[in-house]
PDB file of C-alpha atoms in Angstrom:
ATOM      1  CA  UNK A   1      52.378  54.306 103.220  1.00 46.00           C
ATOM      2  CA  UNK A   2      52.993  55.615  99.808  1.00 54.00           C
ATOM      3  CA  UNK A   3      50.439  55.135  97.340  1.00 69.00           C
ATOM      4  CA  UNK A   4      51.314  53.924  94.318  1.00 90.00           C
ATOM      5  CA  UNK A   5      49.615  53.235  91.210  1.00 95.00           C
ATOM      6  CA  UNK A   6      49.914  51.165  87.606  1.00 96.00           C
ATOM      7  CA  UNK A   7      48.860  52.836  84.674  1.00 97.00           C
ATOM      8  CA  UNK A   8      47.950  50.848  81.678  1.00 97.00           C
ATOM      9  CA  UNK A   9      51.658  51.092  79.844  1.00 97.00           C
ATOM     10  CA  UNK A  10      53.307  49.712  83.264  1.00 94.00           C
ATOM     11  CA  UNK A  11      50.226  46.777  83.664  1.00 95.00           C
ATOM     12  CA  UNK A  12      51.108  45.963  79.516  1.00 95.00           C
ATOM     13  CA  UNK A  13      55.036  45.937  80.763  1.00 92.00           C
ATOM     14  CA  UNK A  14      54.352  43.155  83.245  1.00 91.00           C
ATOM     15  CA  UNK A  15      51.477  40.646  81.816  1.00 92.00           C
ATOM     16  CA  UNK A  16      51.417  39.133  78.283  1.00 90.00           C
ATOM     17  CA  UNK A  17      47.980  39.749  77.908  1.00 92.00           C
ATOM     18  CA  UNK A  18      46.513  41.589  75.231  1.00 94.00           C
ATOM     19  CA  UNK A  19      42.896  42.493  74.017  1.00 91.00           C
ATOM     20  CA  UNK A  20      40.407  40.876  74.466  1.00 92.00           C
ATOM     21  CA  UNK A  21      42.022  39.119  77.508  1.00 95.00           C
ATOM     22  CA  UNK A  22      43.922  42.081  79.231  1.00 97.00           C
ATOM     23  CA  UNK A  23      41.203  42.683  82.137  1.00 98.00           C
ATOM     24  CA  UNK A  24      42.883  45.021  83.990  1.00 98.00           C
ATOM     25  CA  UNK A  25      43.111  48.948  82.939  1.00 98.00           C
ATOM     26  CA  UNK A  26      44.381  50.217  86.212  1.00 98.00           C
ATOM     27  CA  UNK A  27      46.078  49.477  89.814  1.00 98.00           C
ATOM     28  CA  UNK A  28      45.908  51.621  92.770  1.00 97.00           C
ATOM     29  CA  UNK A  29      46.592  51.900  96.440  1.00 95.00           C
ATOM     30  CA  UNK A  30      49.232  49.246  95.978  1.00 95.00           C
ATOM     31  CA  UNK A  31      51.280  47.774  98.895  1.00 94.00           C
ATOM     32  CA  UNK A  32      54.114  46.113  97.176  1.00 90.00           C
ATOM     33  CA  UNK A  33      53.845  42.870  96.690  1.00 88.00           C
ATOM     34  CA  UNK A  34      51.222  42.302  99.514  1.00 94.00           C
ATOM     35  CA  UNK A  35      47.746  43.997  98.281  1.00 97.00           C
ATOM     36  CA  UNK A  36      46.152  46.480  96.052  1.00 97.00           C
ATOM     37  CA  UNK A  37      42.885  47.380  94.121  1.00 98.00           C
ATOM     38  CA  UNK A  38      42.488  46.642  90.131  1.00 98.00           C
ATOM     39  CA  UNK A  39      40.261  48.417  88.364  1.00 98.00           C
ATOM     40  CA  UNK A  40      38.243  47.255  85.121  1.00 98.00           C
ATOM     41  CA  UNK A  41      35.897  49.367  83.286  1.00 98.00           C
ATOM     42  CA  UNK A  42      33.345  47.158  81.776  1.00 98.00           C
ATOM     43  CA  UNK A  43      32.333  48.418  78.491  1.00 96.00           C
ATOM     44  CA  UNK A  44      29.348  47.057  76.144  1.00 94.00           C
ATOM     45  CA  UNK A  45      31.700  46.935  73.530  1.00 93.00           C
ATOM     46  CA  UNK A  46      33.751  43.347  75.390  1.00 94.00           C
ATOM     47  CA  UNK A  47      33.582  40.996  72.912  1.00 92.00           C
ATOM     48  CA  UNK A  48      32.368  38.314  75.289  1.00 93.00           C
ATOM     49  CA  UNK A  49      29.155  40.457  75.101  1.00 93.00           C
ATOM     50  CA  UNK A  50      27.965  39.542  71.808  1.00 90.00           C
ATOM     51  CA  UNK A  51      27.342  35.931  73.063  1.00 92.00           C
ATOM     52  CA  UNK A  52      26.749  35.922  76.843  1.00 90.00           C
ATOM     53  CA  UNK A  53      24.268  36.966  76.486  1.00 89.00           C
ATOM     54  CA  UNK A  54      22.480  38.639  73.708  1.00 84.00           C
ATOM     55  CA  UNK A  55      19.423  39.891  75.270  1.00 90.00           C
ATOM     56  CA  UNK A  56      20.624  40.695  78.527  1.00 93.00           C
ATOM     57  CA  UNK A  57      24.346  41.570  78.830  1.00 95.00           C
ATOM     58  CA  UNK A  58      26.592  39.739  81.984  1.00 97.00           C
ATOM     59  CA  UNK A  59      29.951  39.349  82.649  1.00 97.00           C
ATOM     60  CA  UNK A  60      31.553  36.038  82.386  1.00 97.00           C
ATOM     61  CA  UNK A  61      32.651  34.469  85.843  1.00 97.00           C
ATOM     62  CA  UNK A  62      35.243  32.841  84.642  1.00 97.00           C
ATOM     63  CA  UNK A  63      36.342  35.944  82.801  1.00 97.00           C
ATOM     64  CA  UNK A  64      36.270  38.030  86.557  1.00 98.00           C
ATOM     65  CA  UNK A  65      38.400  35.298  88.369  1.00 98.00           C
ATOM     66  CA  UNK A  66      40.696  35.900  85.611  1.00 97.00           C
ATOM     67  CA  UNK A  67      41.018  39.617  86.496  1.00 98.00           C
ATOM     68  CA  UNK A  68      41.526  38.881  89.844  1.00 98.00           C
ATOM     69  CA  UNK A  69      44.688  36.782  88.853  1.00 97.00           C
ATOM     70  CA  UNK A  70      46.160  39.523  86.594  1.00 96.00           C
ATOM     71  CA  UNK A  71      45.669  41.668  89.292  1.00 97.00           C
ATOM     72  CA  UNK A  72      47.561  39.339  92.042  1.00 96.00           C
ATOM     73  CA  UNK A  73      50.322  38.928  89.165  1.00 93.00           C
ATOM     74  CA  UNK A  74      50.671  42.667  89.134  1.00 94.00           C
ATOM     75  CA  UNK A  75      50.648  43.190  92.431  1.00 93.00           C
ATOM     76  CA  UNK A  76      53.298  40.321  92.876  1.00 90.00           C
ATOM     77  CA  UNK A  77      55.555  41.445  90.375  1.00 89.00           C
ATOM     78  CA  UNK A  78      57.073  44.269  93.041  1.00 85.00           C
ATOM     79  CA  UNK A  79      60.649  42.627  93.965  1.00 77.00           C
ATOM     80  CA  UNK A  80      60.080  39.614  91.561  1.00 79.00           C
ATOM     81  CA  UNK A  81      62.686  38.156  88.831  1.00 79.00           C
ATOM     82  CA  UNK A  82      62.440  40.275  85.705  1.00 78.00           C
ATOM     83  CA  UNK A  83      60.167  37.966  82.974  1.00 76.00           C
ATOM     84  CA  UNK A  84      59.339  35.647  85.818  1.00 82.00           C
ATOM     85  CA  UNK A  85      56.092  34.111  84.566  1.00 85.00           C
ATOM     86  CA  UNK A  86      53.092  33.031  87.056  1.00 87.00           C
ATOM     87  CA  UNK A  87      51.006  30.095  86.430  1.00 90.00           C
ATOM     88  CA  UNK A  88      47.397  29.940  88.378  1.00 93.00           C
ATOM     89  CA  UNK A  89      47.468  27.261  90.219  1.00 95.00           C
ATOM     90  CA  UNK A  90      43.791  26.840  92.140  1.00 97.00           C
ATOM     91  CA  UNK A  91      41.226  28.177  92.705  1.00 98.00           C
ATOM     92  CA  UNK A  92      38.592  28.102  96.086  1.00 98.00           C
ATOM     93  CA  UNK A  93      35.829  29.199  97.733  1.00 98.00           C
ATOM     94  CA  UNK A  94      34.620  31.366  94.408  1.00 98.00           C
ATOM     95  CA  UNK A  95      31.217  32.699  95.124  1.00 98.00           C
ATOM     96  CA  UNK A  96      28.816  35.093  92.819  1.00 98.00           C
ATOM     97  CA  UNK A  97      26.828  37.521  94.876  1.00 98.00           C
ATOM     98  CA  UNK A  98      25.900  39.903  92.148  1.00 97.00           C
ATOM     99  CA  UNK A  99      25.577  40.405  88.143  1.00 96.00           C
ATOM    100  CA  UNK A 100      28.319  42.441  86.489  1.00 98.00           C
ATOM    101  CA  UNK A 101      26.556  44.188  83.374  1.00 97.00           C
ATOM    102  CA  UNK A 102      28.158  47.310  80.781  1.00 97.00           C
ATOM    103  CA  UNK A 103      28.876  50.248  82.784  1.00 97.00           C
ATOM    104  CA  UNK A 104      30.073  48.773  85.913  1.00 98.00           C
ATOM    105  CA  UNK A 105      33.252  49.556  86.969  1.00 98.00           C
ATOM    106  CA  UNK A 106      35.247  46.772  88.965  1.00 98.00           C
ATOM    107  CA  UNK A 107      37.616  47.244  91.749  1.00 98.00           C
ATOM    108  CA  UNK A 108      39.291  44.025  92.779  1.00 98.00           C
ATOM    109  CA  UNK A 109      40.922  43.824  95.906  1.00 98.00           C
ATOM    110  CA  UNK A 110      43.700  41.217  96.388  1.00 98.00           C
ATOM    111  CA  UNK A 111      45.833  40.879  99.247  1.00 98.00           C
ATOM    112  CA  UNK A 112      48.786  37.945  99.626  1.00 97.00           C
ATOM    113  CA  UNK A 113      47.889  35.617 102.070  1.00 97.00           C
ATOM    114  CA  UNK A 114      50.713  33.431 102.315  1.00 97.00           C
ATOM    115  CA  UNK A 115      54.036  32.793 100.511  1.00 94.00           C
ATOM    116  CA  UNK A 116      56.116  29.088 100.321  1.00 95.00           C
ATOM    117  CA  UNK A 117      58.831  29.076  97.851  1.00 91.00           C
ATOM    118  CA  UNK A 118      57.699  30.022  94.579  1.00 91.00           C
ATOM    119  CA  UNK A 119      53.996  29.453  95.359  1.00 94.00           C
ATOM    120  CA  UNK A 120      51.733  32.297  96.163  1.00 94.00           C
ATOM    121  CA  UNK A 121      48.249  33.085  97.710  1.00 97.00           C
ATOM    122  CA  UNK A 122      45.814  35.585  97.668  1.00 97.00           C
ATOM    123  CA  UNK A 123      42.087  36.499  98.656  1.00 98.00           C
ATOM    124  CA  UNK A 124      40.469  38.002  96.258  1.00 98.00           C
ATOM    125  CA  UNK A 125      37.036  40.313  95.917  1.00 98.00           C
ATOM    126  CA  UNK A 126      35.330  42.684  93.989  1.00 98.00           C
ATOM    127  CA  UNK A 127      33.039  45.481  94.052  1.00 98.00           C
ATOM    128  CA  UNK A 128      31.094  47.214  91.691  1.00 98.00           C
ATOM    129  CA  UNK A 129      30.235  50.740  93.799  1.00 97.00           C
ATOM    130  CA  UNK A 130      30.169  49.008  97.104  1.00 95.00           C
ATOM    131  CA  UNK A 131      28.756  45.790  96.757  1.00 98.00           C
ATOM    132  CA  UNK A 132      30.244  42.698  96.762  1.00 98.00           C
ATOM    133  CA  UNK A 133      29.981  40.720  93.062  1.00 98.00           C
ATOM    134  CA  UNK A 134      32.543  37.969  93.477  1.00 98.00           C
ATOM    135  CA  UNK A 135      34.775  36.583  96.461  1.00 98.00           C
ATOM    136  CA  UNK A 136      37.609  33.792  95.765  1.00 98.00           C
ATOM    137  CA  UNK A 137      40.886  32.695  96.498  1.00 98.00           C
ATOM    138  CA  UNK A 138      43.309  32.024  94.335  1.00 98.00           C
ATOM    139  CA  UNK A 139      46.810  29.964  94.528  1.00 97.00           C
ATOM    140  CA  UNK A 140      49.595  30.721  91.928  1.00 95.00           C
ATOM    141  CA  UNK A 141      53.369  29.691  91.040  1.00 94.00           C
ATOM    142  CA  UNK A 142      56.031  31.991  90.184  1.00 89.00           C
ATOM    143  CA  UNK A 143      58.411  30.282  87.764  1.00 88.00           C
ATOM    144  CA  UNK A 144      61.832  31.848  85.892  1.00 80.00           C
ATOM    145  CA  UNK A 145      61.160  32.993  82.532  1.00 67.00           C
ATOM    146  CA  UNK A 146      62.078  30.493  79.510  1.00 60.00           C
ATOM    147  CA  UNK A 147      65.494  30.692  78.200  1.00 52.00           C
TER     148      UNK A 147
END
């Protein structure tokens, strides 16, 4: 297998995210269109910081589901229509196992689970060093890009 991997121009190519929203800085050992790792380097300087919470610094759930679906867009976008957009479509099974605090650096692991049409889905985890913080998965739609 090769190994492949998305630098942040390539990732900024793909998804219309943009700070403070773009949550993924890297991809690596990437199997087209089936699985891969994201990275995210959690910094103390996220915006969502300053609120959540003051006194003792966590990452957002919310905000590391949402990683994990840039990061199954990414992978995804190997072979896809040029400007096809996805849309996140469900979410199940999402489980918290440990805090993600400034200085941690993700790596969420997605692999493609099944494929019907334009809908998509994946199984999602990450680690922080080698212990589990959040499992999921995730169901999307791949739709043409607006004319």
């Amino acid at each position: 297998m090769t190994t492949l991997t998305m630098y942040i121009e390539d990732i900024k190519k793909i998804l219309p995210h943009r700070y403070p929203f773009l949550l993924v800085d890297r991809v690596i050992d990437i199997e087209p269109g089936m699985r891969g790792t994201g990275i995210k380097n959690v910094s103390v300087n996220e915006e969502f910081f300053n609120g959540h919470f003051p006194t003792q610094s966590v990452m957002p759930g919310v905000l590391m589901l949402e990683a994990m679906a840039q990061t199954a867009v990414l992978l995804g976008s190997f072979g896809a229509e040029p400007g096809s957009i996805v849309y996140l479509t469900g979410i199940d099974d999402a489980k918290f196992k440990q805090r993600v605090v400034p200085g941690d650096q993700l790596h969420i692991k997605m692999e493609k689970t099944a494929v019907k049409g334009p809908f998509e889905k994946w199984k999602g985890e990450i680690y922080v060093d080698d212990k589990l913080c959040v499992c999921a998965h995730l169901s999307a739609m791949r739709s043409k890009a607006a004319q």
